[in-house]
PDB file of C-alpha atoms and ligand atoms in Angstrom:
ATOM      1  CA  UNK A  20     118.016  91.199 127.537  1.00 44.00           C
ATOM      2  CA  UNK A  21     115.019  92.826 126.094  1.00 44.00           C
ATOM      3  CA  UNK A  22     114.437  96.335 125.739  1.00 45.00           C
ATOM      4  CA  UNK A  23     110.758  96.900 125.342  1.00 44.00           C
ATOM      5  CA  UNK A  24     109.768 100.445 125.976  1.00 45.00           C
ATOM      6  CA  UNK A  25     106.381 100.415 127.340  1.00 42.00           C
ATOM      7  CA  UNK A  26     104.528 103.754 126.390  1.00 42.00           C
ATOM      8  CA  UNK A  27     101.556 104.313 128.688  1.00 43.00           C
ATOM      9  CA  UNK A  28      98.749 104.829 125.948  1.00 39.00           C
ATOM     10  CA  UNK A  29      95.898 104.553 128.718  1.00 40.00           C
ATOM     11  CA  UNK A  30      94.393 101.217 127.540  1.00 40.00           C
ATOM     12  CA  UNK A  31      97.150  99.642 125.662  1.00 44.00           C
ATOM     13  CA  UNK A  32     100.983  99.150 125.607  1.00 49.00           C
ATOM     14  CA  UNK A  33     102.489  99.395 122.806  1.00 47.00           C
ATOM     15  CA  UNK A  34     106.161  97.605 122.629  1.00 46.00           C
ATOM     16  CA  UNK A  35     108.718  99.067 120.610  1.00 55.00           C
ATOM     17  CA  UNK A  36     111.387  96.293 119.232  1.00 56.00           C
ATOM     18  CA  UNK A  37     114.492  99.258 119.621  1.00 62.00           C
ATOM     19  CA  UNK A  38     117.221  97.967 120.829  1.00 84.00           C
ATOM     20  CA  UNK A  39     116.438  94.172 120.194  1.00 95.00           C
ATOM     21  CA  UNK A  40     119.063  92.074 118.566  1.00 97.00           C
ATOM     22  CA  UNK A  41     117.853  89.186 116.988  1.00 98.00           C
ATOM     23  CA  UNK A  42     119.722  86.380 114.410  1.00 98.00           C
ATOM     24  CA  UNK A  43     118.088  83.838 111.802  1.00 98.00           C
ATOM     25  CA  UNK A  44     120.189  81.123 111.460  1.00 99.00           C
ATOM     26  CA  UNK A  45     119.209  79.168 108.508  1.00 98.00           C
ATOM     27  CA  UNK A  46     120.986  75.162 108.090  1.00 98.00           C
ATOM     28  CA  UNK A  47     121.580  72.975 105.582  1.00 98.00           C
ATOM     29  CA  UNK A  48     120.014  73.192 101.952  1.00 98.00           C
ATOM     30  CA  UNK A  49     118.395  76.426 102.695  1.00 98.00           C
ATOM     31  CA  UNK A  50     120.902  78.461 101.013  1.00 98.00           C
ATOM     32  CA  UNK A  51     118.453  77.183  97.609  1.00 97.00           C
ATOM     33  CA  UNK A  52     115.930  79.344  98.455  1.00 97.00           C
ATOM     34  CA  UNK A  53     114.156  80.678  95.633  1.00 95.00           C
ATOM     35  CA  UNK A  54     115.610  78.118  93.377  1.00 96.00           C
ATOM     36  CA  UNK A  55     114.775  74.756  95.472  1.00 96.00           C
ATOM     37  CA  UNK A  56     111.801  73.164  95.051  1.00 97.00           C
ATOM     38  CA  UNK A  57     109.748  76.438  94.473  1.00 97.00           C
ATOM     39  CA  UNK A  58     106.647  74.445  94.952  1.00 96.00           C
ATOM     40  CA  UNK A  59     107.240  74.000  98.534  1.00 97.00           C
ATOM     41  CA  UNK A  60     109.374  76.986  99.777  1.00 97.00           C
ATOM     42  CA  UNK A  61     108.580  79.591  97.230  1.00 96.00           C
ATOM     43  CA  UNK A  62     110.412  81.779  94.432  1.00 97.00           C
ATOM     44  CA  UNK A  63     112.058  84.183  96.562  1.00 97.00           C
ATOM     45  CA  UNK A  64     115.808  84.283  98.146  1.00 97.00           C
ATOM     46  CA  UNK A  65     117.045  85.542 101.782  1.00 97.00           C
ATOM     47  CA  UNK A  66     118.876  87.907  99.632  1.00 97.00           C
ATOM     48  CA  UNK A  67     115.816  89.715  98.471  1.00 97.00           C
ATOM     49  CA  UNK A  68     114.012  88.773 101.687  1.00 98.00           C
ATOM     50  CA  UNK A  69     115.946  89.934 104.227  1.00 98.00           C
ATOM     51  CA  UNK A  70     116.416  93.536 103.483  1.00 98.00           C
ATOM     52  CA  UNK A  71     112.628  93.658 103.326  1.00 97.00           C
ATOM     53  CA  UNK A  72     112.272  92.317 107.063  1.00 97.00           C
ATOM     54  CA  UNK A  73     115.307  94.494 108.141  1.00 97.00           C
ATOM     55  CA  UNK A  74     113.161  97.827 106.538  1.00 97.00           C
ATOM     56  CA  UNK A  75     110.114  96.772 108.306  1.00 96.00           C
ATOM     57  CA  UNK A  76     111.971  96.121 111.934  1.00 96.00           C
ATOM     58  CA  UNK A  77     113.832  98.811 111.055  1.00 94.00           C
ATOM     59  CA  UNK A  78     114.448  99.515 115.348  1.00 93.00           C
ATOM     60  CA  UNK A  79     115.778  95.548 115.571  1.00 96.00           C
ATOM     61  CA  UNK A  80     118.950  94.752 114.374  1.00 97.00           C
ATOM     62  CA  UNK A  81     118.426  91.439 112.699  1.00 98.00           C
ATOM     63  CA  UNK A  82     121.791  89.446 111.767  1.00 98.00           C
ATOM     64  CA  UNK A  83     121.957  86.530 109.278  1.00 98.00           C
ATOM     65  CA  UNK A  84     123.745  83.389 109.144  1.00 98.00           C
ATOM     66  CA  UNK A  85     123.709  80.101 106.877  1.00 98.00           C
ATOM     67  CA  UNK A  86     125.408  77.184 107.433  1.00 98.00           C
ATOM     68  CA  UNK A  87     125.401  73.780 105.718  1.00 98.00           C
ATOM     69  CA  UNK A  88     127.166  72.097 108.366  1.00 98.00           C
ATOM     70  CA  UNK A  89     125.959  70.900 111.559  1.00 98.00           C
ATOM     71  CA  UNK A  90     128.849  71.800 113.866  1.00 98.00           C
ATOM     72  CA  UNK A  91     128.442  75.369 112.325  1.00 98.00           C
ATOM     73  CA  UNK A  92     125.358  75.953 113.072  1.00 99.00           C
ATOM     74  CA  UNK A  93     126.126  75.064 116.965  1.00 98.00           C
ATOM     75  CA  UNK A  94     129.182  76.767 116.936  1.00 98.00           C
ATOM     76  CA  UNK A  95     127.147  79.850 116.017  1.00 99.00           C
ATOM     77  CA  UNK A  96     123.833  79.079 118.495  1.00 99.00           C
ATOM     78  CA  UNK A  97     126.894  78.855 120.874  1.00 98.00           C
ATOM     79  CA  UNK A  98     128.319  82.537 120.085  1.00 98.00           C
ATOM     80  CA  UNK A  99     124.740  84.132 119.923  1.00 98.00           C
ATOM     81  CA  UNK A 100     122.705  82.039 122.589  1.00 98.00           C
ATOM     82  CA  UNK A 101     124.146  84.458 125.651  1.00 98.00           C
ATOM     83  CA  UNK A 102     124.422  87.728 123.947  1.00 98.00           C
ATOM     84  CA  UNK A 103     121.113  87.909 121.650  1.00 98.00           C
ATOM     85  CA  UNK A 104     117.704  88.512 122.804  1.00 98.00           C
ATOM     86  CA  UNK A 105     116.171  85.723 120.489  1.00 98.00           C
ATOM     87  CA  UNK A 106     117.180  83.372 117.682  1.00 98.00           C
ATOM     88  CA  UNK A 107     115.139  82.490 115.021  1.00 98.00           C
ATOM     89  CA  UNK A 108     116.365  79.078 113.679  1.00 99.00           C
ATOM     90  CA  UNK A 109     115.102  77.107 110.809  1.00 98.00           C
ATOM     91  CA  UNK A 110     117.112  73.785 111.224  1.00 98.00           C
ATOM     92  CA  UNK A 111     116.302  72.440 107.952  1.00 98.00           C
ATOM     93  CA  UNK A 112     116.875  68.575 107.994  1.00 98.00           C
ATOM     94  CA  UNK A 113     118.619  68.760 110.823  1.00 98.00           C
ATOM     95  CA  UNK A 114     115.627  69.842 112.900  1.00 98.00           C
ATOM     96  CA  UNK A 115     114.596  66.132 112.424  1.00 98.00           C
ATOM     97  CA  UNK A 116     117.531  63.972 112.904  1.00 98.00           C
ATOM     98  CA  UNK A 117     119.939  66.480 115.497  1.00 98.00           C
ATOM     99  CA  UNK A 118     120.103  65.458 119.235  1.00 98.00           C
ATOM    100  CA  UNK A 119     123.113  67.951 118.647  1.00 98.00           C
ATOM    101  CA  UNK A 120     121.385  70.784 118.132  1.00 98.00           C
ATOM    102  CA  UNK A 121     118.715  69.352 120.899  1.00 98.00           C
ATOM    103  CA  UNK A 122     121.370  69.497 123.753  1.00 98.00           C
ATOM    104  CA  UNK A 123     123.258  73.406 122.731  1.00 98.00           C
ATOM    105  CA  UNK A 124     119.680  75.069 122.275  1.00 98.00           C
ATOM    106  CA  UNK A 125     118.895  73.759 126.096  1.00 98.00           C
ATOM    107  CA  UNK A 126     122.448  75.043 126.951  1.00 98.00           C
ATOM    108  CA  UNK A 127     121.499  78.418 125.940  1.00 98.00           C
ATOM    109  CA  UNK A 128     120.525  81.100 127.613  1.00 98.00           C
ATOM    110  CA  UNK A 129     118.755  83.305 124.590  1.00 98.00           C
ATOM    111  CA  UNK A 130     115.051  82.241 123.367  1.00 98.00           C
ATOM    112  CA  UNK A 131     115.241  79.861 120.127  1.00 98.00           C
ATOM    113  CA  UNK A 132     111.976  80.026 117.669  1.00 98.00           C
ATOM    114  CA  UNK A 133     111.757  77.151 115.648  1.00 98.00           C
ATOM    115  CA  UNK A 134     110.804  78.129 111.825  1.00 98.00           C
ATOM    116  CA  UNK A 135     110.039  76.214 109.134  1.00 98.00           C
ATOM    117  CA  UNK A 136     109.223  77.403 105.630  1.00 98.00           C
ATOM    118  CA  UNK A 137     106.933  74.592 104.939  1.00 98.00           C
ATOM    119  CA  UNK A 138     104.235  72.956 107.005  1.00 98.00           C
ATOM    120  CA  UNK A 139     106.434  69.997 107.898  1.00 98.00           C
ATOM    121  CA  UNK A 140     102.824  67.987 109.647  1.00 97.00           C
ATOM    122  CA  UNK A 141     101.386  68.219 106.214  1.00 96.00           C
ATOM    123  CA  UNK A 142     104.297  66.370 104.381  1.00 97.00           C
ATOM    124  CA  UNK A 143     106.287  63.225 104.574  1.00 97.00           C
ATOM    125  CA  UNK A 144     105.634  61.135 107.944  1.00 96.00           C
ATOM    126  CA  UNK A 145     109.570  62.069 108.839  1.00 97.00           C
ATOM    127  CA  UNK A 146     108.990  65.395 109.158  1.00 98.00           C
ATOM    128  CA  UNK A 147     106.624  65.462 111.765  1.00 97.00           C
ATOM    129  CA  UNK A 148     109.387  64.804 114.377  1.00 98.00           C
ATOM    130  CA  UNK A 149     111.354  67.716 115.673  1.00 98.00           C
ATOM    131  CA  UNK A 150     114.317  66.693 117.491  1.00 98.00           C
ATOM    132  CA  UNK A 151     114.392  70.677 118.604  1.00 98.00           C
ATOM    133  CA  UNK A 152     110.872  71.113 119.457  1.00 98.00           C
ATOM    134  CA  UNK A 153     111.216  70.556 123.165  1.00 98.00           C
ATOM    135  CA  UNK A 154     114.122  72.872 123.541  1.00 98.00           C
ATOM    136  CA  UNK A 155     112.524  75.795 121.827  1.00 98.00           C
ATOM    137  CA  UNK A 156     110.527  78.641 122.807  1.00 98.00           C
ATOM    138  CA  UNK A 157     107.420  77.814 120.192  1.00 98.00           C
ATOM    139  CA  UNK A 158     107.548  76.557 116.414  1.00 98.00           C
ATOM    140  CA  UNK A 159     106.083  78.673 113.705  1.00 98.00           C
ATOM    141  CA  UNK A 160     105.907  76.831 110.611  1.00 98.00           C
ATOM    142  CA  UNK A 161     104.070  76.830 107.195  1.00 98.00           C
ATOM    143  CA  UNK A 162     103.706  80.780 106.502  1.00 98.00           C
ATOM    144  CA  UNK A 163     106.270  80.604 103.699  1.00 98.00           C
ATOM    145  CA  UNK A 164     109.119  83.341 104.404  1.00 98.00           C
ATOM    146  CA  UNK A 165     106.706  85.300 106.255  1.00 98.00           C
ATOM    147  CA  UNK A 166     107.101  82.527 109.205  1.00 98.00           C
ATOM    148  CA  UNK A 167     110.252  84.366 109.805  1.00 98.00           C
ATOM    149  CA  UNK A 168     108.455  87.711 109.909  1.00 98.00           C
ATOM    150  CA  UNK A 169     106.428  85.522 112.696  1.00 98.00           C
ATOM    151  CA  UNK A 170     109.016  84.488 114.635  1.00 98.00           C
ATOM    152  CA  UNK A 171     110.461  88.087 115.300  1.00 98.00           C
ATOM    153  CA  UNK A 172     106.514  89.057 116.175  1.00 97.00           C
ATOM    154  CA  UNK A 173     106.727  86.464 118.580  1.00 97.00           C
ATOM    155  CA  UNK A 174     109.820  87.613 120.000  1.00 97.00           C
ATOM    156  CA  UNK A 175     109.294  91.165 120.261  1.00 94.00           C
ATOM    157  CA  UNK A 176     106.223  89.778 122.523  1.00 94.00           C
ATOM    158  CA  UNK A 177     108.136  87.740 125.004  1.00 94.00           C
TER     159      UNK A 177
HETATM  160  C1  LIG B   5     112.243  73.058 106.305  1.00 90.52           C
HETATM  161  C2  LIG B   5     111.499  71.727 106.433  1.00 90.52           C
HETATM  162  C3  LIG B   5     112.486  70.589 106.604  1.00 90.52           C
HETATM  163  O1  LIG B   5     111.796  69.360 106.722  1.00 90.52           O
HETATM  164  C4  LIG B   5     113.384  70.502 105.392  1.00 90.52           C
HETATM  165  O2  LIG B   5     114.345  69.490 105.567  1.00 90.52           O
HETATM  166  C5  LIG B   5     114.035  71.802 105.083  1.00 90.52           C
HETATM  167  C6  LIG B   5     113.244  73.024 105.174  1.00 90.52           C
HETATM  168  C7  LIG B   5     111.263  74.216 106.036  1.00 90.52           C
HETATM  169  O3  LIG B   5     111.674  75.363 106.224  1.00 90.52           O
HETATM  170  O4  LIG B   5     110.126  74.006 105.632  1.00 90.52           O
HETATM  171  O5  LIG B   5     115.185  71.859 104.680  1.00 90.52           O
HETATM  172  O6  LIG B   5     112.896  73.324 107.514  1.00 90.52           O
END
């Protein structure tokens, strides 16, 4: 569940993301990062990214998992999607061609953010179908790594 503290600040609540426990699970090809097609997705790895987030959030406890392979990346939405408060997945190809993926994200019980690196509308023609879409909470795409940063803004809101 979440566990927003609510401070009573006369006008304005301000949320506190303590306690949250959120996971971006990244799929197939986006282990690259920083070294694929820097044009498109930018210079900079999860590696160097991630503690960055995790210093900002520094109340959320955000956990990280890759996966090339599409049974993986279920198997994991599977073991996180009762237990988390939100998932922040970025699907990769699969986000296009996965009814997979479609039918465990509507199994689950934990919010899913869709996140792409890219703006997927602005590219190829095939990208502009996500198989996910309908099962997720929102999409945030096109921000570069910050969509991720995004994602957990969104989450912390819900
Ligand atoms: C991506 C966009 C997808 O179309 C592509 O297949 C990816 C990355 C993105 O983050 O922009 O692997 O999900």
């Amino acid at each position: 569940m979440l566990h927003s503290v609510c401070k009573d600040t006369s006008k304005t609540d301000i949320r506190e993301e303590r306690d949250m426990k959120v996971i971006i699970i990244n799929g197939p090809n986006l282990n690259l990062l920083g070294v694929r097609e820097p044009g498109i997705y930018g210079r900079e790895s999860m590696e160097t990214f991630l503690p960055r987030l995790r210093k900002r959030y520094a109340g959320m406890e955000i956990d990280y998992y890759q996966s090339n392979v599409e049974g993986e990346l279920i198997d994991k939405l599977q073991e996180t999607g009762f237990s988390y408060d939100g998932i922040i997945l970025n699907a990769g190809a699969y986000t296009h061609t996965s009814i997979a993926l479609l039918d465990c994200i509507r199994s689950l019980r934990t919010p899913v953010i869709e996140v792409h690196i890219s703006n997927v509308d602005g590219r190829e023609e095939f990208r502009r179908n996500s198989m996910i879409a309908p099962a997720c909470k929102g999409t945030i795409q096109g921000f570069g790594l910050d969509s991720y940063r995004l994602a957990i803004e969104a989450l912390s809101a819900l």
